[in-house]
mmCIF file with all atom_site columns, C-alpha atoms in Angstrom:
data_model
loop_
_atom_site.group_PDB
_atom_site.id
_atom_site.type_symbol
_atom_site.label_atom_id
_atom_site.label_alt_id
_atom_site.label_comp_id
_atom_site.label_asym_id
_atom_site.label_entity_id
_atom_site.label_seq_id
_atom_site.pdbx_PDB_ins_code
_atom_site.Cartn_x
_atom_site.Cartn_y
_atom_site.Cartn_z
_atom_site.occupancy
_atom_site.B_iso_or_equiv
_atom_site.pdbx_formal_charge
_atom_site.auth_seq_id
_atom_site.auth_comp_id
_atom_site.auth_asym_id
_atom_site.auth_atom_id
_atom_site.pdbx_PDB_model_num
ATOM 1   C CA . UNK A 1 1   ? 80.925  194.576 279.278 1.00 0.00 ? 1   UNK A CA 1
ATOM 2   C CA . UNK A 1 2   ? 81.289  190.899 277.758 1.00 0.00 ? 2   UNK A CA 1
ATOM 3   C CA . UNK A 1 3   ? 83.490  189.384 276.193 1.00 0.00 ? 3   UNK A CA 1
ATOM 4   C CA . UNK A 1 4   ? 81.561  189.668 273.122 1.00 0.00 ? 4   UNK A CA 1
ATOM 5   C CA . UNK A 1 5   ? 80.967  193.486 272.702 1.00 0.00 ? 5   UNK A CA 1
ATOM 6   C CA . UNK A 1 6   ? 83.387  194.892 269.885 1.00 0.00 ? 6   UNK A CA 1
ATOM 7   C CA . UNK A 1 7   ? 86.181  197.149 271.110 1.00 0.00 ? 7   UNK A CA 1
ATOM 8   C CA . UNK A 1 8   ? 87.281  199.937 269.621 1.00 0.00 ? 8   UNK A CA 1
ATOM 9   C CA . UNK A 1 9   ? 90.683  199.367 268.046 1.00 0.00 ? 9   UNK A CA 1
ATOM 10  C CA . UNK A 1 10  ? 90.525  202.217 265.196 1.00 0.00 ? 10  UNK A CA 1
ATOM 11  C CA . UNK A 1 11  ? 94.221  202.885 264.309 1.00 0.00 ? 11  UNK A CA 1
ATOM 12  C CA . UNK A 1 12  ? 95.095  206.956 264.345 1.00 0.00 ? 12  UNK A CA 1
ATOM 13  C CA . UNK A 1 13  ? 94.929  207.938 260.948 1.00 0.00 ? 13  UNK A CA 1
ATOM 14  C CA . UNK A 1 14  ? 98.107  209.663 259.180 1.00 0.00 ? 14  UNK A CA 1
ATOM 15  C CA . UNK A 1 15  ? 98.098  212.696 256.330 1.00 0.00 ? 15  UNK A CA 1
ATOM 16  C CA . UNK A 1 16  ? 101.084 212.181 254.730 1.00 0.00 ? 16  UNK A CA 1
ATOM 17  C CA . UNK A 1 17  ? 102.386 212.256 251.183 1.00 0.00 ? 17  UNK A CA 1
ATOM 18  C CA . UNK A 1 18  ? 102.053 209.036 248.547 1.00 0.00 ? 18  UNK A CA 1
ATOM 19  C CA . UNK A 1 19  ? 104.797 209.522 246.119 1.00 0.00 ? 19  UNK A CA 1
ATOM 20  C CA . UNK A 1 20  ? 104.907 206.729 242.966 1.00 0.00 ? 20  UNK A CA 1
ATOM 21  C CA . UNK A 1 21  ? 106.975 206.555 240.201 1.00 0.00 ? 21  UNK A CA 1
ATOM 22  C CA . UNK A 1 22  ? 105.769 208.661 237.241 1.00 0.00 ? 22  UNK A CA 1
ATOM 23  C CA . UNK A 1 23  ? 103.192 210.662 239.282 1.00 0.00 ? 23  UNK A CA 1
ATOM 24  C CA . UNK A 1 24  ? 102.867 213.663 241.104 1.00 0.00 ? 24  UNK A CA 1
ATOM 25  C CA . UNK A 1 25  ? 102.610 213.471 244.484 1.00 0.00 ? 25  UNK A CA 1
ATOM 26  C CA . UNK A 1 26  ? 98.890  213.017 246.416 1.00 0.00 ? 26  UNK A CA 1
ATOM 27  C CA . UNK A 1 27  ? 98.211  213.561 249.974 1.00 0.00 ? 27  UNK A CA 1
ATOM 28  C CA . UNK A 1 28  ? 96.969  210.707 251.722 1.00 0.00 ? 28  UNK A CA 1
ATOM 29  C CA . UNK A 1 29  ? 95.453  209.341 254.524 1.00 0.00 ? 29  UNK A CA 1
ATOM 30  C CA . UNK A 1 30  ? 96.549  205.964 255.851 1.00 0.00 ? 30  UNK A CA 1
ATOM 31  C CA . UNK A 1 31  ? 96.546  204.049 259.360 1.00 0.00 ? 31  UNK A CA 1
ATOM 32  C CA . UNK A 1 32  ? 99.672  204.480 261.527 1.00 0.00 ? 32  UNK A CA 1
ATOM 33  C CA . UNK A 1 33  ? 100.617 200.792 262.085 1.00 0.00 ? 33  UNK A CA 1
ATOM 34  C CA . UNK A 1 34  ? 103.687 199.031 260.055 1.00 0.00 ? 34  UNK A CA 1
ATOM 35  C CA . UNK A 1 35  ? 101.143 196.644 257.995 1.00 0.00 ? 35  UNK A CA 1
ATOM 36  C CA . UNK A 1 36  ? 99.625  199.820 256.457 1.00 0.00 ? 36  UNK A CA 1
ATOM 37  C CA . UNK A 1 37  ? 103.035 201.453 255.297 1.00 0.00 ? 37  UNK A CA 1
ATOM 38  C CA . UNK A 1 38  ? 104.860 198.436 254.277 1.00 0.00 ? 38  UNK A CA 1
ATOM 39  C CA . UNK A 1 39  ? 101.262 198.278 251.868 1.00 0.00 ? 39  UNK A CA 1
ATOM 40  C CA . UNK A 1 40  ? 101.744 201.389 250.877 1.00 0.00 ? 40  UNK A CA 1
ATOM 41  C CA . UNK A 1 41  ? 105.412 201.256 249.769 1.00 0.00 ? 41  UNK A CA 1
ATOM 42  C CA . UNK A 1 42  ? 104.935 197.450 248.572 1.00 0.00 ? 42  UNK A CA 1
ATOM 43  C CA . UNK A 1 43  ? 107.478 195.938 250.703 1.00 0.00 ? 43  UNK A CA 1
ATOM 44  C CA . UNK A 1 44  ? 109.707 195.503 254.432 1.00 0.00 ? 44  UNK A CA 1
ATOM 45  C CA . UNK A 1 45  ? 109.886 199.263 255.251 1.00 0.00 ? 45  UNK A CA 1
ATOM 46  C CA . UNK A 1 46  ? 112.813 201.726 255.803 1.00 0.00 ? 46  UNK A CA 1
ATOM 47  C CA . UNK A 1 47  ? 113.216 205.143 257.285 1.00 0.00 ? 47  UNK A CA 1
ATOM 48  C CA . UNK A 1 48  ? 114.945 207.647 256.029 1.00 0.00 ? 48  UNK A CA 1
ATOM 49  C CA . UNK A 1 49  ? 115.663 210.789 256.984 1.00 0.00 ? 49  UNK A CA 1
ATOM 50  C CA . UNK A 1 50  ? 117.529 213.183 254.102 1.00 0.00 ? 50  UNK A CA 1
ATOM 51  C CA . UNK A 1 51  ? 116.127 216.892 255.473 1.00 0.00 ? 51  UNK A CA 1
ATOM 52  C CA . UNK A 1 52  ? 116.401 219.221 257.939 1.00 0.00 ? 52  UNK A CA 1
ATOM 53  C CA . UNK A 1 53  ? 112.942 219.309 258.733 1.00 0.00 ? 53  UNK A CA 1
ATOM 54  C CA . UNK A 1 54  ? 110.637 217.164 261.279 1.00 0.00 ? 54  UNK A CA 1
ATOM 55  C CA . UNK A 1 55  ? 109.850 214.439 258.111 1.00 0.00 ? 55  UNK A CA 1
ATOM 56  C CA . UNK A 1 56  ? 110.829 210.759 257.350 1.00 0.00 ? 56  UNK A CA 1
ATOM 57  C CA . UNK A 1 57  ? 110.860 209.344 253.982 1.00 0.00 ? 57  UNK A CA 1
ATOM 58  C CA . UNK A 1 58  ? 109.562 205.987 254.233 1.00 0.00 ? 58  UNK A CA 1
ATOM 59  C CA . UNK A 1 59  ? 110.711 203.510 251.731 1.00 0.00 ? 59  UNK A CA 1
ATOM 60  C CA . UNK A 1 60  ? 110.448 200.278 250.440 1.00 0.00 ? 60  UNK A CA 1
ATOM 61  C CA . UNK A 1 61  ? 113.956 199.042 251.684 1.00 0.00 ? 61  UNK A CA 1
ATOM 62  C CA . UNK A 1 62  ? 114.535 196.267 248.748 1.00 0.00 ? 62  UNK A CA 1
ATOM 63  C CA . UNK A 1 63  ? 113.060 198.408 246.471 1.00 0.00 ? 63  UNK A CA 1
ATOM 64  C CA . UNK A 1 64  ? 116.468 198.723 244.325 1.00 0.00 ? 64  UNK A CA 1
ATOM 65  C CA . UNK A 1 65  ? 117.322 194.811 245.062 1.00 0.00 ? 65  UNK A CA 1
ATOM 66  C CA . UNK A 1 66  ? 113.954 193.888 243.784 1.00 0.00 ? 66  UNK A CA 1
ATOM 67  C CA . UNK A 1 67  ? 114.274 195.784 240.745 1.00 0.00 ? 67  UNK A CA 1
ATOM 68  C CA . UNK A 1 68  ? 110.971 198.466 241.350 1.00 0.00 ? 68  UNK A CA 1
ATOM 69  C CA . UNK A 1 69  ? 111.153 201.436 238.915 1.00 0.00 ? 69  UNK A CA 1
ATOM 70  C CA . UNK A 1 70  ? 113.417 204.391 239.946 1.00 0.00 ? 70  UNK A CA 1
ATOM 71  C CA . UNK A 1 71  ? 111.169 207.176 241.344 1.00 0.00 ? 71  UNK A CA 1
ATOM 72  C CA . UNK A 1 72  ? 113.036 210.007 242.652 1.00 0.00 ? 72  UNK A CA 1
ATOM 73  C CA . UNK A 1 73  ? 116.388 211.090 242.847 1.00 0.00 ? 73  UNK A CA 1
ATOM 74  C CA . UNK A 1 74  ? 117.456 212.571 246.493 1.00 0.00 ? 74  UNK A CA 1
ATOM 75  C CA . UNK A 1 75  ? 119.963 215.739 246.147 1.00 0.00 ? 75  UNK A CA 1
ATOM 76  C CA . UNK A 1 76  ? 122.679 217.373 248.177 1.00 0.00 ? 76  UNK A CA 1
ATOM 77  C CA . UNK A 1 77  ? 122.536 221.440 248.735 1.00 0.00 ? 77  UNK A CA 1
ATOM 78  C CA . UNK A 1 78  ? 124.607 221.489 246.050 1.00 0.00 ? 78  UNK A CA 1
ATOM 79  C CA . UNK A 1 79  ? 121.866 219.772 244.061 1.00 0.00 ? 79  UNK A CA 1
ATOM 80  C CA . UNK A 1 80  ? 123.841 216.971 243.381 1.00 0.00 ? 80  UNK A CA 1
ATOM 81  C CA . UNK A 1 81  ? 122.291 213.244 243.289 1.00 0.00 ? 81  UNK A CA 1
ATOM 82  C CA . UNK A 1 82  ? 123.136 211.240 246.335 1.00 0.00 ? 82  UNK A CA 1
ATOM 83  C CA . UNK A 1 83  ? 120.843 208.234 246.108 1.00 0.00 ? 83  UNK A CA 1
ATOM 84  C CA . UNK A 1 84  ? 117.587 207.766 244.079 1.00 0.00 ? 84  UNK A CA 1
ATOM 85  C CA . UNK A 1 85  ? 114.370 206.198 245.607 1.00 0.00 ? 85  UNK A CA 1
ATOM 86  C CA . UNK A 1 86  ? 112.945 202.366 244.444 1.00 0.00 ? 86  UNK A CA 1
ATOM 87  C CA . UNK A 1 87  ? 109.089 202.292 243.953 1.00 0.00 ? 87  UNK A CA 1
ATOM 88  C CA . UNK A 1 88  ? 106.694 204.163 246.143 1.00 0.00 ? 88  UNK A CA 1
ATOM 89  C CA . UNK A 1 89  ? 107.715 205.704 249.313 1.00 0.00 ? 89  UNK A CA 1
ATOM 90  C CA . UNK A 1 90  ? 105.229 208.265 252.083 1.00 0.00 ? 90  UNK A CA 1
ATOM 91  C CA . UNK A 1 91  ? 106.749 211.338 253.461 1.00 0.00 ? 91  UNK A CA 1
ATOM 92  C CA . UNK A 1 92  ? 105.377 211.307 256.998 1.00 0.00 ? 92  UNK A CA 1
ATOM 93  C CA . UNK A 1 93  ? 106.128 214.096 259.976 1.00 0.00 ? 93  UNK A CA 1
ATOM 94  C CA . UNK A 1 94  ? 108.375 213.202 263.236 1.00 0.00 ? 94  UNK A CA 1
ATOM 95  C CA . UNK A 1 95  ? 106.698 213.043 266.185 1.00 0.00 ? 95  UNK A CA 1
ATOM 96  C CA . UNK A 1 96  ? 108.697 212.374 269.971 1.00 0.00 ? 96  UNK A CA 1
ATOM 97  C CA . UNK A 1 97  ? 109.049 208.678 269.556 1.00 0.00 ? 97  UNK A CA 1
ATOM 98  C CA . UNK A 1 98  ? 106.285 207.913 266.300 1.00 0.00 ? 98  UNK A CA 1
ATOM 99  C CA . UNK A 1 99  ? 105.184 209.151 262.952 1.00 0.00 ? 99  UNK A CA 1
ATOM 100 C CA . UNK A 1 100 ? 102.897 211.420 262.633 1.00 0.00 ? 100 UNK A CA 1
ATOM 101 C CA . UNK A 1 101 ? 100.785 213.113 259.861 1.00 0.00 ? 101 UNK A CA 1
ATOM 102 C CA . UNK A 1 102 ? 102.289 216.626 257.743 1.00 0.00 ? 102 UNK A CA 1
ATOM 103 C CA . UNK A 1 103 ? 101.320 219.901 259.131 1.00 0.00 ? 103 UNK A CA 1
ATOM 104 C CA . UNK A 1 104 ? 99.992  221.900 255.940 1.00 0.00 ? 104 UNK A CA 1
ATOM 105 C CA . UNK A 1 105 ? 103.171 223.954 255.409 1.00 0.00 ? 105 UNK A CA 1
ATOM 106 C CA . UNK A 1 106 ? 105.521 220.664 254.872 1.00 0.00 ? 106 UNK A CA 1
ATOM 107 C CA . UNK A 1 107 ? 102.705 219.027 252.907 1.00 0.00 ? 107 UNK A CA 1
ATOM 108 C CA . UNK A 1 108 ? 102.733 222.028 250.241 1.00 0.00 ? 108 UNK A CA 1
ATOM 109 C CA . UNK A 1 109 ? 106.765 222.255 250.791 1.00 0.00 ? 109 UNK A CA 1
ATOM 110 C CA . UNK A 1 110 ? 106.984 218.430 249.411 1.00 0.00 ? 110 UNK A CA 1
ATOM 111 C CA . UNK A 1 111 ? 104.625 218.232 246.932 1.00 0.00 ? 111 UNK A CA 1
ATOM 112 C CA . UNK A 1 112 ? 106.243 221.109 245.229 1.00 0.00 ? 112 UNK A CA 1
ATOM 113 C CA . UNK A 1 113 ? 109.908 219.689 245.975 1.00 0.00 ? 113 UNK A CA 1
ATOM 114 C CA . UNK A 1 114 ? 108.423 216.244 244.548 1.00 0.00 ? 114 UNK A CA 1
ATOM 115 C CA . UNK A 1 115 ? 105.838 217.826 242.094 1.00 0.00 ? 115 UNK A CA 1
ATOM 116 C CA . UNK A 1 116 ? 107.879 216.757 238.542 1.00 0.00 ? 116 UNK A CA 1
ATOM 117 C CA . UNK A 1 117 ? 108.131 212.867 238.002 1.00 0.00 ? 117 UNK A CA 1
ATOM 118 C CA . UNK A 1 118 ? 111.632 212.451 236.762 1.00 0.00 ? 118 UNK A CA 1
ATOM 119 C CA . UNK A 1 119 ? 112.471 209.942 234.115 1.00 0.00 ? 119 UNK A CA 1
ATOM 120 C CA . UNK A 1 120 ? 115.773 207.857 234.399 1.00 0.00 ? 120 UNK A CA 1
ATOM 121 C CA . UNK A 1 121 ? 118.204 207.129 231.146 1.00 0.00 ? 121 UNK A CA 1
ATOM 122 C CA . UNK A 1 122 ? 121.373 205.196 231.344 1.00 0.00 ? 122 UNK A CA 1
ATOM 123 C CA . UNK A 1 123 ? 124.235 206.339 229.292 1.00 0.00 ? 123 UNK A CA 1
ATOM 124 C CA . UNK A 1 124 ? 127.147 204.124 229.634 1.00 0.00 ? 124 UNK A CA 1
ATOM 125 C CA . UNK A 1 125 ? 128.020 203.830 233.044 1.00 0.00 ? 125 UNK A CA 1
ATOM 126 C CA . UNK A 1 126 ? 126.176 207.433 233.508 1.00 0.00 ? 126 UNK A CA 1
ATOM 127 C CA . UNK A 1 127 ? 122.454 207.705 235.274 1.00 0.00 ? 127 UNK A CA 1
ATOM 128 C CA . UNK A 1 128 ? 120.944 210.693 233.708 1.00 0.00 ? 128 UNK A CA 1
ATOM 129 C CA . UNK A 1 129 ? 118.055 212.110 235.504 1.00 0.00 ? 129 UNK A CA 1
ATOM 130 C CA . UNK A 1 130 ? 115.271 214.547 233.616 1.00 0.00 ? 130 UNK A CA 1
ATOM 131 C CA . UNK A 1 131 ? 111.980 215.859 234.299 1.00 0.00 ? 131 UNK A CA 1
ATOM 132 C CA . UNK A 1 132 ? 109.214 214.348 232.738 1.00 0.00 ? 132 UNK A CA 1
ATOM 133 C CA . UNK A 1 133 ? 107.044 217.083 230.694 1.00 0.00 ? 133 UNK A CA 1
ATOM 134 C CA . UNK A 1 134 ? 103.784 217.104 232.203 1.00 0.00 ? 134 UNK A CA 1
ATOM 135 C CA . UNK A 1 135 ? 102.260 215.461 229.325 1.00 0.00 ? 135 UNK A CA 1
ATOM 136 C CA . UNK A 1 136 ? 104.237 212.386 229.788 1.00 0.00 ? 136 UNK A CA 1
ATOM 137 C CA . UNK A 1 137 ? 104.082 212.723 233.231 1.00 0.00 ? 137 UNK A CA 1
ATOM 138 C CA . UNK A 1 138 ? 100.027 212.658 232.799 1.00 0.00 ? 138 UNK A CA 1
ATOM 139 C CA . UNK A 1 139 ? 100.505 209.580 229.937 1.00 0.00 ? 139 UNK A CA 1
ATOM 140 C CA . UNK A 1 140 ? 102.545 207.342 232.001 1.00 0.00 ? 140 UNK A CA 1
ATOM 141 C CA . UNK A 1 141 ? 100.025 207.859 234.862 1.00 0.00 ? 141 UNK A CA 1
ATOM 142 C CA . UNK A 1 142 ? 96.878  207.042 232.295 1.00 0.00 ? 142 UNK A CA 1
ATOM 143 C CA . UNK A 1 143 ? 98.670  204.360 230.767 1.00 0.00 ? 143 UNK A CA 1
ATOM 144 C CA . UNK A 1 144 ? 99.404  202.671 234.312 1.00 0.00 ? 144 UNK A CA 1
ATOM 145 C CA . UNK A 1 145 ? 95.454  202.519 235.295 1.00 0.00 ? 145 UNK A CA 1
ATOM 146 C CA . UNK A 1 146 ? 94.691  201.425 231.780 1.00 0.00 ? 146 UNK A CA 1
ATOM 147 C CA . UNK A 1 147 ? 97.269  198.309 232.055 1.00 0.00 ? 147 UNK A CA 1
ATOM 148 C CA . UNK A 1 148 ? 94.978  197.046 235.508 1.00 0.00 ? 148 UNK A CA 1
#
């Protein structure tokens, strides 16, 4: 081998689940290094890890400093709001020591958790947090691609 032949240095590929502001969630595929999910989540990256299960929610960790649109609000067992999520964040699986891509059952679990795009409205000092009606849901999307 020279020093000129090209050496394989294909990143492992993650499935994991893209959720943005205003949209339902989409499965994804996307490279395991750090440049690929601070890309994805538009920003220096933060783990988070709010469940039980073997996941991470990977967020953009200026996302509320930087002013990105509120996406999702995070709730207690009592279904209470804790925090709400800044811009775009992945939901990845837990391996050992590393991320590692969904199995199927916690993909459907989190797209169905995540499936409703929730809309934010201040009252006062008051954060009220709806559901968008899927035909806003759909518009806001539309609009978005339209604005490119």
């Amino acid at each position: 081998m020279t020093d000129r032949e090209p050496v394989d240095v294909t990143k492992e590929q993650l499935t994991v689940l893209c959720v943005k502001p205003g949209e339902k969630p989409k499965r994804i595929e996307i490279e395991s290094g750090l440049d690929a999910l601070q890309r994805a989540v538009g920003g220096y990256i933060e783990a988070v890890y709010p469940y039980e299960d073997p996941v991470a929610l990977i967020v953009n960790e200026e996302g509320k400093l930087n002013g990105l649109p509120l996406n999702r609000a995070l709730r207690d067992e009592d279904n209470d709001i804790y925090d709400i999520v800044a811009g775009p964040f992945l939901i990845v699986g837990l391996g050992e020591s590393n991320f590692t891509s969904l199995t199927p059952a916690l993909m459907e679990k989190y797209k169905k958790l995540f499936h409703c795009p929730e809309a934010f409205i201040k009252m006062g000092e008051c954060l009220t947090v709806i559901p968008m009606p899927e035909p806003q849901a759909r518009k806001s999307t539309k609009d978005r691609g339209e604005a490119r």
